[in-house]
Amino acid sequence: RKEVEQDPGPFNVPEGATVAFNCTYSNSASQSFFWYRQDCRKEPKLLMSVYSSGNEDGRFTAQLNRASQYISLLIRDSKLSDSATYLCVVNERSTNAGKSTFGDGTTLTVKP
Amino acid sequence: DAGVTQSPTHLIKTRGQQVTLRCSPISGHKSVSWYQQVLGQGPQFIFQYYEKEERGRGNFPDRFSARQFPNYSSELNVNALLLGDSALYLCASSLEGTPNSGANVLTFGAGSRLTVL
């Protein structure tokens, strides 16, 4: 079983749709959580951190459920420019604290 | 301000050869991490260096090695290349020694795309 698992998709949605991505992690010692965005053949870029209380940044909402070891990302009013792969990232509270564990990503295509 | 810079951007090698990839972090960042990304998968952690010392190592064979220089730039070396080493190699820098902890997030370079024939 992978340490961080995501539904690979692809998710194909029309502009204006609301779409949700889920991510589960296996290590209960995980400490920090993030969503990164990766455009085709580009480097990953930080989209947002995920806090225990949930957090929102414009059209994007991230939530964390530590008990279920589950992270989510909600995108409202999807834009064509939201088309990308969304990577769930988890950091452990361990001696290997420099390691970030990435999921394999969920691909989103927003269509006109 | 310059972001994380990596070189070369693309390279082709044959099996058994050796490769050196280079990375310059964002000015003021002291930590450099290396990741391997195979097509269709997420980045896999290889190494992290902070203040010229190895702080983390992923599940990669000893053919992979790295170092960090006094100016915080870094090199990743891969010996005895295999076909399976073909991937995008990403370097990321962060300000302090525990990347992706609190505000100390990872910023990636554009990567070095290695093809092994």
mmCIF file of C-alpha atoms in Angstrom:
data_model
loop_
_atom_site.group_PDB
_atom_site.id
_atom_site.type_symbol
_atom_site.label_atom_id
_atom_site.label_comp_id
_atom_site.label_asym_id
_atom_site.label_seq_id
_atom_site.Cartn_x
_atom_site.Cartn_y
_atom_site.Cartn_z
ATOM 1 C CA ARG A 1 0.000 0.000 0.000
ATOM 2 C CA LYS A 2 1.284 3.457 -0.901
ATOM 3 C CA GLU A 3 1.940 5.936 1.899
ATOM 4 C CA VAL A 4 -0.178 8.596 0.184
ATOM 5 C CA GLU A 5 -3.013 7.552 -2.110
ATOM 6 C CA GLN A 6 -5.058 9.637 -4.495
ATOM 7 C CA ASP A 7 -7.738 8.871 -7.052
ATOM 8 C CA PRO A 8 -5.806 9.331 -10.322
ATOM 9 C CA GLY A 9 -8.855 10.483 -12.245
ATOM 10 C CA PRO A 10 -8.950 11.974 -14.749
ATOM 11 C CA PHE A 11 -11.683 14.315 -13.682
ATOM 12 C CA ASN A 12 -13.282 15.988 -16.694
ATOM 13 C CA VAL A 13 -15.600 18.815 -15.668
ATOM 14 C CA PRO A 14 -17.256 21.795 -17.371
ATOM 15 C CA GLU A 15 -16.315 25.344 -16.516
ATOM 16 C CA GLY A 16 -18.081 26.518 -13.398
ATOM 17 C CA ALA A 17 -18.365 23.071 -11.870
ATOM 18 C CA THR A 18 -17.381 22.176 -8.330
ATOM 19 C CA VAL A 19 -14.946 19.300 -8.018
ATOM 20 C CA ALA A 20 -13.477 17.536 -4.995
ATOM 21 C CA PHE A 21 -10.290 15.511 -4.691
ATOM 22 C CA ASN A 22 -9.514 13.103 -1.893
ATOM 23 C CA CYS A 23 -6.263 11.839 -0.467
ATOM 24 C CA THR A 24 -5.525 9.277 2.252
ATOM 25 C CA TYR A 25 -2.268 8.766 4.095
ATOM 26 C CA SER A 26 -1.075 5.744 6.023
ATOM 27 C CA ASN A 27 1.329 7.167 8.597
ATOM 28 C CA SER A 28 -0.474 8.434 11.674
ATOM 29 C CA ALA A 29 2.691 10.324 12.656
ATOM 30 C CA SER A 30 2.254 12.655 9.691
ATOM 31 C CA GLN A 31 2.562 16.259 10.719
ATOM 32 C CA SER A 32 2.152 18.639 7.797
ATOM 33 C CA PHE A 33 -0.088 18.478 4.773
ATOM 34 C CA PHE A 34 -0.161 20.321 1.467
ATOM 35 C CA TRP A 35 -1.660 20.439 -1.970
ATOM 36 C CA TYR A 36 0.665 21.130 -4.874
ATOM 37 C CA ARG A 37 -0.333 21.779 -8.455
ATOM 38 C CA GLN A 38 1.664 20.470 -11.418
ATOM 39 C CA ASP A 39 1.056 21.577 -14.982
ATOM 40 C CA CYS A 40 2.006 19.253 -17.824
ATOM 41 C CA ARG A 41 5.804 18.822 -18.029
ATOM 42 C CA LYS A 42 6.353 21.544 -15.417
ATOM 43 C CA GLU A 43 7.512 21.494 -11.807
ATOM 44 C CA PRO A 44 5.110 21.159 -8.863
ATOM 45 C CA LYS A 45 4.061 24.427 -7.256
ATOM 46 C CA LEU A 46 2.521 24.914 -3.836
ATOM 47 C CA LEU A 47 -1.214 25.479 -4.033
ATOM 48 C CA MET A 48 -1.999 25.603 -0.330
ATOM 49 C CA SER A 49 -1.166 24.204 3.048
ATOM 50 C CA VAL A 50 -3.809 22.163 4.845
ATOM 51 C CA TYR A 51 -4.628 23.014 8.447
ATOM 52 C CA SER A 52 -6.540 20.966 10.995
ATOM 53 C CA SER A 53 -9.290 23.567 11.167
ATOM 54 C CA GLY A 54 -9.671 23.613 7.395
ATOM 55 C CA ASN A 55 -8.683 26.566 5.280
ATOM 56 C CA GLU A 56 -9.847 28.435 2.246
ATOM 57 C CA ASP A 57 -8.051 30.426 -0.429
ATOM 58 C CA GLY A 58 -10.446 31.978 -2.879
ATOM 59 C CA ARG A 59 -12.165 29.188 -4.794
ATOM 60 C CA PHE A 60 -10.074 26.504 -3.100
ATOM 61 C CA THR A 61 -10.905 24.833 0.222
ATOM 62 C CA ALA A 62 -8.710 22.254 1.918
ATOM 63 C CA GLN A 63 -9.729 20.044 4.813
ATOM 64 C CA LEU A 64 -7.923 17.576 7.043
ATOM 65 C CA ASN A 65 -9.383 14.717 9.044
ATOM 66 C CA ARG A 66 -6.610 13.337 11.235
ATOM 67 C CA ALA A 67 -8.786 10.595 12.731
ATOM 68 C CA SER A 68 -9.548 9.175 9.289
ATOM 69 C CA GLN A 69 -6.133 10.173 7.876
ATOM 70 C CA TYR A 70 -7.837 11.916 5.024
ATOM 71 C CA ILE A 71 -7.264 15.192 3.168
ATOM 72 C CA SER A 72 -9.521 16.860 0.662
ATOM 73 C CA LEU A 73 -9.385 19.708 -1.829
ATOM 74 C CA LEU A 74 -12.522 21.393 -3.116
ATOM 75 C CA ILE A 75 -12.435 23.649 -6.162
ATOM 76 C CA ARG A 76 -15.490 25.822 -6.768
ATOM 77 C CA ASP A 77 -16.411 27.595 -10.010
ATOM 78 C CA SER A 78 -13.753 25.718 -12.018
ATOM 79 C CA LYS A 79 -11.784 27.689 -14.605
ATOM 80 C CA LEU A 80 -10.046 26.419 -17.723
ATOM 81 C CA SER A 81 -6.779 27.437 -16.053
ATOM 82 C CA ASP A 82 -7.425 24.992 -13.208
ATOM 83 C CA SER A 83 -6.607 22.109 -15.582
ATOM 84 C CA ALA A 84 -3.574 20.423 -14.017
ATOM 85 C CA THR A 85 -2.506 17.527 -11.831
ATOM 86 C CA TYR A 86 -3.075 18.055 -8.122
ATOM 87 C CA LEU A 87 -0.590 16.391 -5.785
ATOM 88 C CA CYS A 88 -1.317 15.604 -2.157
ATOM 89 C CA VAL A 89 1.810 15.942 0.029
ATOM 90 C CA VAL A 90 2.453 14.705 3.552
ATOM 91 C CA ASN A 91 5.387 15.286 5.913
ATOM 92 C CA GLU A 92 6.169 13.002 8.814
ATOM 93 C CA ARG A 93 7.122 13.824 12.343
ATOM 94 C CA SER A 94 10.212 11.641 12.270
ATOM 95 C CA THR A 95 13.970 11.596 12.020
ATOM 96 C CA ASN A 96 13.539 11.777 8.257
ATOM 97 C CA ALA A 97 11.725 15.068 8.668
ATOM 98 C CA GLY A 98 13.199 16.372 5.423
ATOM 99 C CA LYS A 99 11.146 13.893 3.424
ATOM 100 C CA SER A 100 7.936 14.976 1.784
ATOM 101 C CA THR A 101 5.789 12.108 0.515
ATOM 102 C CA PHE A 102 3.804 12.864 -2.616
ATOM 103 C CA GLY A 103 0.770 11.093 -3.942
ATOM 104 C CA ASP A 104 0.708 10.221 -7.622
ATOM 105 C CA GLY A 105 -1.694 13.052 -8.320
ATOM 106 C CA THR A 106 -5.221 13.571 -9.569
ATOM 107 C CA THR A 107 -5.600 14.965 -13.065
ATOM 108 C CA LEU A 108 -8.239 17.608 -13.676
ATOM 109 C CA THR A 109 -9.378 18.801 -17.086
ATOM 110 C CA VAL A 110 -11.810 21.707 -17.165
ATOM 111 C CA LYS A 111 -13.645 22.014 -20.480
ATOM 112 C CA PRO A 112 -15.491 25.002 -21.981
ATOM 113 C CA ASP B 1 14.737 37.252 -7.814
ATOM 114 C CA ALA B 2 15.955 34.016 -9.365
ATOM 115 C CA GLY B 3 14.112 30.895 -8.367
ATOM 116 C CA VAL B 4 15.618 27.435 -8.093
ATOM 117 C CA THR B 5 17.793 26.794 -11.129
ATOM 118 C CA GLN B 6 18.764 23.368 -12.428
ATOM 119 C CA SER B 7 21.119 22.214 -15.139
ATOM 120 C CA PRO B 8 21.140 20.639 -17.576
ATOM 121 C CA THR B 9 17.479 20.817 -18.540
ATOM 122 C CA HIS B 10 17.620 17.749 -20.763
ATOM 123 C CA LEU B 11 20.198 15.048 -21.237
ATOM 124 C CA ILE B 12 20.515 11.657 -22.846
ATOM 125 C CA LYS B 13 22.821 8.956 -21.520
ATOM 126 C CA THR B 14 23.380 5.283 -22.207
ATOM 127 C CA ARG B 15 23.205 2.432 -19.725
ATOM 128 C CA GLY B 16 26.240 2.195 -17.469
ATOM 129 C CA GLN B 17 27.183 5.850 -17.794
ATOM 130 C CA GLN B 18 27.299 8.361 -14.971
ATOM 131 C CA VAL B 19 25.447 11.665 -14.698
ATOM 132 C CA THR B 20 25.789 14.789 -12.554
ATOM 133 C CA LEU B 21 22.858 17.139 -12.096
ATOM 134 C CA ARG B 22 23.231 20.586 -10.597
ATOM 135 C CA CYS B 23 20.974 22.812 -8.562
ATOM 136 C CA SER B 24 21.183 26.367 -7.236
ATOM 137 C CA PRO B 25 18.671 27.195 -4.509
ATOM 138 C CA ILE B 26 16.800 30.417 -4.014
ATOM 139 C CA SER B 27 19.093 33.034 -2.512
ATOM 140 C CA GLY B 28 19.027 32.700 1.263
ATOM 141 C CA HIS B 29 17.665 29.146 1.245
ATOM 142 C CA LYS B 30 19.908 26.711 3.071
ATOM 143 C CA SER B 31 18.144 23.433 2.370
ATOM 144 C CA VAL B 32 18.120 21.500 -0.900
ATOM 145 C CA SER B 33 16.066 18.387 -1.597
ATOM 146 C CA TRP B 34 16.194 16.066 -4.592
ATOM 147 C CA TYR B 35 13.230 14.177 -6.010
ATOM 148 C CA GLN B 36 12.789 11.730 -8.879
ATOM 149 C CA GLN B 37 9.554 11.834 -10.860
ATOM 150 C CA VAL B 38 8.745 9.043 -13.255
ATOM 151 C CA LEU B 39 6.008 9.687 -15.806
ATOM 152 C CA GLY B 40 2.580 9.183 -14.301
ATOM 153 C CA GLN B 41 3.805 9.166 -10.698
ATOM 154 C CA GLY B 42 4.393 11.713 -8.001
ATOM 155 C CA PRO B 43 7.887 12.904 -7.051
ATOM 156 C CA GLN B 44 9.856 10.411 -4.939
ATOM 157 C CA PHE B 45 12.232 11.705 -2.274
ATOM 158 C CA ILE B 46 15.919 10.973 -2.865
ATOM 159 C CA PHE B 47 17.941 13.246 -0.547
ATOM 160 C CA GLN B 48 17.754 16.339 1.586
ATOM 161 C CA TYR B 49 20.753 18.489 2.542
ATOM 162 C CA TYR B 50 20.869 21.297 5.051
ATOM 163 C CA GLU B 51 23.940 23.318 5.882
ATOM 164 C CA LYS B 52 26.034 20.912 3.789
ATOM 165 C CA GLU B 53 24.957 17.858 5.775
ATOM 166 C CA GLU B 54 22.673 15.048 4.659
ATOM 167 C CA ARG B 55 19.472 15.277 6.666
ATOM 168 C CA GLY B 56 17.326 12.720 4.882
ATOM 169 C CA ARG B 57 17.608 9.854 2.442
ATOM 170 C CA GLY B 58 14.918 8.018 0.485
ATOM 171 C CA ASN B 59 14.820 4.410 -0.696
ATOM 172 C CA PHE B 60 17.276 4.696 -3.536
ATOM 173 C CA PRO B 61 20.338 2.508 -4.216
ATOM 174 C CA ASP B 62 23.879 3.578 -3.429
ATOM 175 C CA ARG B 63 24.344 4.477 -7.087
ATOM 176 C CA PHE B 64 22.656 7.735 -6.115
ATOM 177 C CA SER B 65 24.722 10.258 -4.179
ATOM 178 C CA ALA B 66 24.611 13.976 -3.567
ATOM 179 C CA ARG B 67 26.407 16.785 -1.865
ATOM 180 C CA GLN B 68 25.859 20.400 -0.929
ATOM 181 C CA PHE B 69 28.484 23.074 -1.321
ATOM 182 C CA PRO B 70 29.320 26.042 0.975
ATOM 183 C CA ASN B 71 27.228 28.322 -1.266
ATOM 184 C CA TYR B 72 24.266 25.922 -0.704
ATOM 185 C CA SER B 73 24.185 24.713 -4.309
ATOM 186 C CA SER B 74 23.979 20.971 -4.750
ATOM 187 C CA GLU B 75 24.858 18.148 -7.088
ATOM 188 C CA LEU B 76 23.122 14.820 -7.570
ATOM 189 C CA ASN B 77 25.233 12.011 -9.021
ATOM 190 C CA VAL B 78 23.920 8.785 -10.441
ATOM 191 C CA ASN B 79 26.365 6.035 -11.371
ATOM 192 C CA ALA B 80 25.923 2.944 -13.550
ATOM 193 C CA LEU B 81 22.740 4.276 -15.118
ATOM 194 C CA LEU B 82 19.847 1.906 -15.739
ATOM 195 C CA LEU B 83 16.933 2.321 -18.124
ATOM 196 C CA GLY B 84 14.704 2.758 -15.080
ATOM 197 C CA ASP B 85 16.617 5.878 -14.056
ATOM 198 C CA SER B 86 14.938 7.752 -16.906
ATOM 199 C CA ALA B 87 12.898 10.421 -15.158
ATOM 200 C CA LEU B 88 12.513 14.076 -14.312
ATOM 201 C CA TYR B 89 14.895 14.967 -11.489
ATOM 202 C CA LEU B 90 13.585 17.820 -9.413
ATOM 203 C CA CYS B 91 15.518 19.970 -7.011
ATOM 204 C CA ALA B 92 13.682 21.959 -4.375
ATOM 205 C CA SER B 93 14.952 24.503 -1.898
ATOM 206 C CA SER B 94 13.567 25.704 1.388
ATOM 207 C CA LEU B 95 14.676 28.272 3.899
ATOM 208 C CA GLU B 96 15.318 26.018 6.834
ATOM 209 C CA GLY B 97 16.106 22.399 7.551
ATOM 210 C CA THR B 98 12.641 20.900 7.798
ATOM 211 C CA PRO B 99 10.987 21.419 4.438
ATOM 212 C CA ASN B 100 7.225 21.555 4.202
ATOM 213 C CA SER B 101 6.889 22.253 7.885
ATOM 214 C CA GLY B 102 4.811 25.275 8.661
ATOM 215 C CA ALA B 103 5.883 28.150 6.450
ATOM 216 C CA ASN B 104 9.069 26.414 5.363
ATOM 217 C CA VAL B 105 7.660 25.133 2.087
ATOM 218 C CA LEU B 106 9.432 23.531 -0.853
ATOM 219 C CA THR B 107 10.018 25.530 -4.021
ATOM 220 C CA PHE B 108 10.939 23.420 -7.020
ATOM 221 C CA GLY B 109 13.154 24.074 -9.988
ATOM 222 C CA ALA B 110 12.056 23.192 -13.505
ATOM 223 C CA GLY B 111 13.923 19.906 -13.346
ATOM 224 C CA SER B 112 16.457 17.953 -15.352
ATOM 225 C CA ARG B 113 14.902 15.434 -17.713
ATOM 226 C CA LEU B 114 17.150 12.391 -18.002
ATOM 227 C CA THR B 115 16.703 9.773 -20.696
ATOM 228 C CA VAL B 116 18.737 6.574 -20.453
ATOM 229 C CA LEU B 117 19.008 4.535 -23.645
#
